[in-house]
Every structure is written in structure tokens, then in C-alpha cells.
XYZ file of C-alpha atoms in Angstrom:
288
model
C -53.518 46.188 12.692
C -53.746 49.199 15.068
C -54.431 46.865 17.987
C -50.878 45.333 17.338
C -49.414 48.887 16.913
C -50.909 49.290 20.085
C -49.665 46.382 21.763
C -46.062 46.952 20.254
C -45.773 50.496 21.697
C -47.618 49.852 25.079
C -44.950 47.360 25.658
C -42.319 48.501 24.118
C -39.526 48.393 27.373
C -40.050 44.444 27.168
C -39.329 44.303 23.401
C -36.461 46.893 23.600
C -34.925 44.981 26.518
C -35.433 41.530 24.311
C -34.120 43.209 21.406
C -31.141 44.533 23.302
C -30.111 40.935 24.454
C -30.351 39.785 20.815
C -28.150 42.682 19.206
C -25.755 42.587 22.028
C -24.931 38.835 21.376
C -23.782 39.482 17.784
C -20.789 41.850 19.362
C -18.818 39.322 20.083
C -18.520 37.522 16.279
C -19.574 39.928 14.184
C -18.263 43.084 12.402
C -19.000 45.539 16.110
C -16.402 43.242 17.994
C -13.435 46.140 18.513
C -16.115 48.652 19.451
C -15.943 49.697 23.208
C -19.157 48.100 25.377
C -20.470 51.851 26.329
C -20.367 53.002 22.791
C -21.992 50.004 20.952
C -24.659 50.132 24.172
C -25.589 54.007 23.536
C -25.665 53.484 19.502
C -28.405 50.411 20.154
C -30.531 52.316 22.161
C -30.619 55.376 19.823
C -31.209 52.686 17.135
C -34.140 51.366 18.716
C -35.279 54.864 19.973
C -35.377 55.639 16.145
C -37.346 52.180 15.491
C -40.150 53.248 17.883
C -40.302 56.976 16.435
C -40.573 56.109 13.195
C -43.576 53.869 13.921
C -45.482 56.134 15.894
C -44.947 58.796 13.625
C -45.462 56.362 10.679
C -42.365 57.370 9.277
C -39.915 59.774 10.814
C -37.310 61.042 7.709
C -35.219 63.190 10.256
C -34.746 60.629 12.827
C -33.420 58.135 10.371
C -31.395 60.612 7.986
C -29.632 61.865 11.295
C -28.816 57.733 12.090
C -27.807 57.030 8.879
C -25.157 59.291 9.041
C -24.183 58.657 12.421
C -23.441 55.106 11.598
C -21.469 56.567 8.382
C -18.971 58.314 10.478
C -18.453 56.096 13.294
C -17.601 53.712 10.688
C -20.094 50.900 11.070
C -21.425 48.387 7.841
C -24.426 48.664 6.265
C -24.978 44.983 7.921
C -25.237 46.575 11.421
C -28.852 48.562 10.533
C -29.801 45.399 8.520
C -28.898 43.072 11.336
C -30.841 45.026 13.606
C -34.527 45.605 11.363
C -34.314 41.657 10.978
C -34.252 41.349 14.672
C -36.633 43.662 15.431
C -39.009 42.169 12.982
C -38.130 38.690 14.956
C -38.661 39.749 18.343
C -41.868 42.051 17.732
C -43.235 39.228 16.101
C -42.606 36.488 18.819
C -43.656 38.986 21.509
C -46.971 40.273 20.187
C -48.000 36.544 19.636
C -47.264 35.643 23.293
C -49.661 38.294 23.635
C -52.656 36.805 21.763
C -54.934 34.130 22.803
C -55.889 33.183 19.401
C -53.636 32.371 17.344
C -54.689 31.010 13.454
C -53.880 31.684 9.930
C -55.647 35.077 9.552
C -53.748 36.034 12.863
C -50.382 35.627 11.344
C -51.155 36.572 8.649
C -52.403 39.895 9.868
C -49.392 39.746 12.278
C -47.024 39.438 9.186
C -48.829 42.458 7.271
C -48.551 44.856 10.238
C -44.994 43.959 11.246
C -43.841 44.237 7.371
C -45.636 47.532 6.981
C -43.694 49.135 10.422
C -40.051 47.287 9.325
C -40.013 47.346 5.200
C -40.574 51.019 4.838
C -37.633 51.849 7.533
C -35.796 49.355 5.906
C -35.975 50.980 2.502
C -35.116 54.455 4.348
C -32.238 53.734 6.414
C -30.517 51.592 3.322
C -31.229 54.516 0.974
C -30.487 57.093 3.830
C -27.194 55.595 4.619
C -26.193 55.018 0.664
C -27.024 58.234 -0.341
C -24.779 59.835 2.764
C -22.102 57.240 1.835
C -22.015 58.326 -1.562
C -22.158 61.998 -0.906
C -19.122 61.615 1.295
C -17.026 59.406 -1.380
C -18.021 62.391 -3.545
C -16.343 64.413 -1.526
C -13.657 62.681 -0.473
C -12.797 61.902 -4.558
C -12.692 66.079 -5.281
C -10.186 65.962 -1.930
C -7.958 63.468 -3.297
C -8.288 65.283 -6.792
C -7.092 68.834 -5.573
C -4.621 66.437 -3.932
C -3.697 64.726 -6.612
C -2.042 67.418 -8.732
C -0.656 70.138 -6.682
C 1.645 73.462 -7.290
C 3.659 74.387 -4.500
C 5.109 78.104 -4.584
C 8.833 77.242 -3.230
C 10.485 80.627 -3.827
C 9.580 84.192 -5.906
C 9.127 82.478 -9.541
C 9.852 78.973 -9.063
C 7.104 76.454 -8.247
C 7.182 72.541 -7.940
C 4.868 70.107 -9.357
C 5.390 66.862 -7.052
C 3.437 64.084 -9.117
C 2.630 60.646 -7.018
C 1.197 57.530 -8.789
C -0.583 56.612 -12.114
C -1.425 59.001 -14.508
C -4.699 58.548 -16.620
C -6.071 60.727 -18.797
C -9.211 62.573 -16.079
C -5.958 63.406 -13.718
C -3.710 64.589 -16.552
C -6.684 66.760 -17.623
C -6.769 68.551 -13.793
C -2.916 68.796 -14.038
C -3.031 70.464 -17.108
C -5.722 72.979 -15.220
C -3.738 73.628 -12.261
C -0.467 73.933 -14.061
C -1.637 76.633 -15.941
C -3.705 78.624 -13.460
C -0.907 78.254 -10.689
C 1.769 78.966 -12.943
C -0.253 82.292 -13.497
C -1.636 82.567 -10.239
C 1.703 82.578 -8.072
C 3.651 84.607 -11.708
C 6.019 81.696 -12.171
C 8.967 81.732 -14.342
C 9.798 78.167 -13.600
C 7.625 75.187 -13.134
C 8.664 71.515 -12.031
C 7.507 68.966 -12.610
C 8.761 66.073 -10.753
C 7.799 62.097 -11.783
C 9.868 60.949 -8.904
C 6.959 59.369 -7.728
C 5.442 57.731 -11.269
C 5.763 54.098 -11.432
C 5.655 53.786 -15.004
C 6.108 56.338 -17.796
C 4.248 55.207 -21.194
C 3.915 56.579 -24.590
C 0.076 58.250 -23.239
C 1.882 60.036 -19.784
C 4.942 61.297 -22.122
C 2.095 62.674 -23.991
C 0.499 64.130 -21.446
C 3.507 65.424 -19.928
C 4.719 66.974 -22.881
C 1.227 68.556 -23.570
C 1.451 70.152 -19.963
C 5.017 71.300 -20.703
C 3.819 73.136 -23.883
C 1.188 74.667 -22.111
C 3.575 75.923 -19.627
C 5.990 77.640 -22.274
C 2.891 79.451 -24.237
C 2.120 81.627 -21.138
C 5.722 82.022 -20.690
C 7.119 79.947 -18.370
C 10.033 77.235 -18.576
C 9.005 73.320 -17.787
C 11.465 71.534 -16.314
C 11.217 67.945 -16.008
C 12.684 66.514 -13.264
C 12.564 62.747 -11.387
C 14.277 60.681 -14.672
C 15.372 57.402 -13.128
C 17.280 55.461 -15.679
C 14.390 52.809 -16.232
C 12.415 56.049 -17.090
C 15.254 57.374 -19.613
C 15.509 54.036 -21.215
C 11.430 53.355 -21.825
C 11.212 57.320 -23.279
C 14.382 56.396 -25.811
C 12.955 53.155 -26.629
C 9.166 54.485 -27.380
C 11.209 57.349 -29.556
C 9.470 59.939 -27.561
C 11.101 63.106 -27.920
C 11.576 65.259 -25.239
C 14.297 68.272 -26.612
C 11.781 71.053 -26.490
C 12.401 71.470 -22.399
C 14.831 70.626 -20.036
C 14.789 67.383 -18.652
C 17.017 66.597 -14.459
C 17.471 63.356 -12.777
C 16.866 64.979 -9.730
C 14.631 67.401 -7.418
C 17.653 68.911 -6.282
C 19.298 69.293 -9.584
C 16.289 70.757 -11.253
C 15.875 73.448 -8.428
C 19.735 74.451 -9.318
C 18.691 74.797 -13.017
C 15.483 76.800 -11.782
C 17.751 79.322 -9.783
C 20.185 79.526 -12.645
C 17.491 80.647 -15.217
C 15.948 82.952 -12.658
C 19.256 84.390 -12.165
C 19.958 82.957 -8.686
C 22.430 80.812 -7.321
C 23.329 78.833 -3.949
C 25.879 80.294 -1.710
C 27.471 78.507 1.152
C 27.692 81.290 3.990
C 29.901 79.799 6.047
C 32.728 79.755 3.355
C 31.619 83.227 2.353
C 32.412 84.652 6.101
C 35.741 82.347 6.162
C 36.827 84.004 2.779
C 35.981 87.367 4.736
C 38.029 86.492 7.847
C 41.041 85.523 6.015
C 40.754 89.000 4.188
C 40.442 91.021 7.351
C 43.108 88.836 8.383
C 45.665 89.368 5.794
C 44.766 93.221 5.944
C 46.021 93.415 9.571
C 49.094 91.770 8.280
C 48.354 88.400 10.398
């Protein structure tokens, strides 16, 4: 087995170069097809760089953690480090028995043994490698797309929006709940929003939710307004008998931000008719 080791890494430029010409022919029909020549060119040789490490070092964890997650962020399929193993195994095989001048059973199946112990262990590295950096980063990108998912926007001193987008279960009515009540706190809000604008459907559990959230809001203090009620909306809440009295309810963004400035003692001024108004004073003061 060390004598084909040896053979393997003595001529290794002829296998990479063989193994090249294999990998390069799946470009063209497989999953690496939009990927420019220079850039699928470089990753292969790295690939086959790390191949050739991790056999003389019998296993090299860095080499293949740091490809794993190379191939991760450029994009590439699981397939692509599969693809390539299988043809390694393929043309190390082929190559090292051009090399013999025996060749019997107990040569294959000594051949066999030593190419499955150098490819089945980097196999089992780089799929686990690549996995575990796959899921790590769909952890990630999950809590992203939670924080995401249920934000409070500050718009002006004591009014803050709530802009809700898509299906509400019960994990992401949980983490609106959470940031409802810490931003409402947080930025000292007299108002909240909460706009559904962007809710497909409203059933008897997102009422419920809603209305818990709403509750929450008004026991530290602050007024819930509920904003976004399209008339499909208003009709489903009547017909499930939900009842939603307790807090004021807007068809619109626009209209609930009039309410908010209203109950925070504000109101909208049009400045141009303001300094029109003020004209036609100074006007009629100078007798014109």
C-alpha cells in the first residue's frame, strides 16, 4: 500500500493533468456551466491541491474545512466535491495500474483497499465539512430573517411603526410580541403601529395573536393601533366574531399615523397655505 502512495504522489502532475481533463469536461452539461473558464480552472486546481495534501498528510482537517467553505460561498452543489472524489478515485486507479506489470486479483484488490482508504475518509470530511458550514450559515441566515421579520421602526418622538410582511405562525408572533414590547420601551413610545398591510390572510390564531400583542402594548402604557384593514380583512374578523373594540383599528398607514399625531397631540400643517394666510394678512394690513 505505501508503494502505491508512492507511485500516486511521485506522479502526481500526470494524474492531476488527467484529472483536470476529466473535471473540465463536465462544465459544459453539468451544474458549473455559467461559471467563468478562469474561475472554475483556479477552484480545480485548489481542489486537487487539497486531494494531494490530505493524502500525504493522511488527513489534512484545515485544508478541507477551508474548501468546504469556499465552495459554500461561491455557491457551488454538494455534487461538484462528489463529482470530483469519484474521478479522482477513477483516474488514480487506471493510472497506477498502467504502472504495474503484474496485474491479478490480490493486485486489485490491494489497489482497491489503498485507493478507498486515501478517497473514503476525504469523502466523509468534505461532505460533513461542507454540511456542517451549510448549516451554520442557514443558522444564521434564519436569526437574520427573524430580526427581519418583526421590526419597530422609530418614525417620530413617541410614535413607532410595526410594518408586518407575510404569514404569521405562532414562533414569529412569539418574537413580535418580544420586540413590541422591548422597542416600545426602548425608543419610550406612546404609540405603536401595527400595520397588516402586508398579511395575506388574517385567521382566528393571527387575530389572537394580534390582539395579545396589542394588550401587551397598553399594559406598559402605550396605545396599539391597528392599521392595514382591507375590506376582505374586515369581513373575515366580523365573520369569525373576533372582537377587536379594545384598540383602535385604520384602513390605512397614512390614516393611522394621523390618529398617532392626534393622540400625541400633533397635527399636519400644510406650510405653504400657512405663509399664503400670512401674506394676505400683511397684505390687508398695508391696506392692499
Amino acid at each position: 500500500m505505501m508503494e502505491f502512495k508512492r507511485l500516486l504522489i511521485e506522479n502526481s502532475d500526470s494524474i492531476v493533468q488527467k484529472w483536470m481533463e476529466e473535471i473540465e469536461s463536465l462544465k459544459d452539461s453539468n451544474y458549473t456551466a455559467t461559471i467563468s473558464d478562469e474561475l472554475y480552472e483556479s477552484t480545480n486546481r485548489e481542489f486537487v491541491n487539497v486531494i494531494f495534501t490530505s493524502i500525504r498528510n493522511e488527513g489534512s482537517t484545515k485544508a478541507v474545512e477551508d474548501f468546504s467553505e469556499k465552495i459554500i460561498n461561491l455557491g457551488w452543489p454538494l455534487s461538484y466535491i462528489t463529482d470530483g472524489l469519484q474521478i479522482f478515485r477513477r483516474v488514480s486507479t487506471e493510472y497506477l495500474i498502467t504502472q504495474s506489470e503484474v496485474v491479478d486479483s490480490n493486485f486489485f484488490t490491494e489497489l482497491s483497499s489503498s485507493v478507498n482508504e486515501w478517497v473514503e475518509p476525504l469523502i466523509r470530511e468534505l461532505v460533513n465539512e461542507y454540511s456542517g458550514s451549510w448549516e451554520h450559515i442557514v443558522s444564521l441566515q434564519r436569526v437574520a430573517l427573524q430580526e427581519l421579520s418583526a421590526p419597530l421602526i422609530p418614525v417620530m418622538e413617541g410614535i413607532t411603526i410595526m410594518p408586518l410582511i407575510g404569514t404569521i405562525d405562532t414562533e414569529r408572533a412569539k418574537l413580535i410580541m418580544e420586540n413590541l414590547l422591548e422597542g416600545a420601551i426602548k425608543h419610550n413610545s406612546e404609540v405603536v403601529l401595527i400595520d397588516i398591510t402586508g398579511v395575506p390572510v388574517v385567521d382566528t390564531m393571527v387575530a389572537h395573536h394580534i390582539i395579545q400583542a396589542a394588550e401587551a402594548v397598553r399594559l406598559i402604557g402605550s396605545t396599539c393601533i391597528l392599521v392595514g384593514i382591507r375590506p376582505e380583512i374586515a369581513q373575515t374578523i366580523v365573520n369569525l366574531g373576533i372582537d377587536l373594540s379594545n384598540f383602535p383599528t385604520k384602513s390605512s398607514l397614512k390614516k393611522g399615523f394621523s390618529t398617532a399625531l392626534a393622540i400625541t397631540g400633533r397635527h399636519v400643517t400644510d406650510l405653504n397655505v400657512k405663509e399664503n394666510n400670512i401674506e394676505k394678512m400683511m397684505d390687508s394690513l398695508r391696506g392692499e
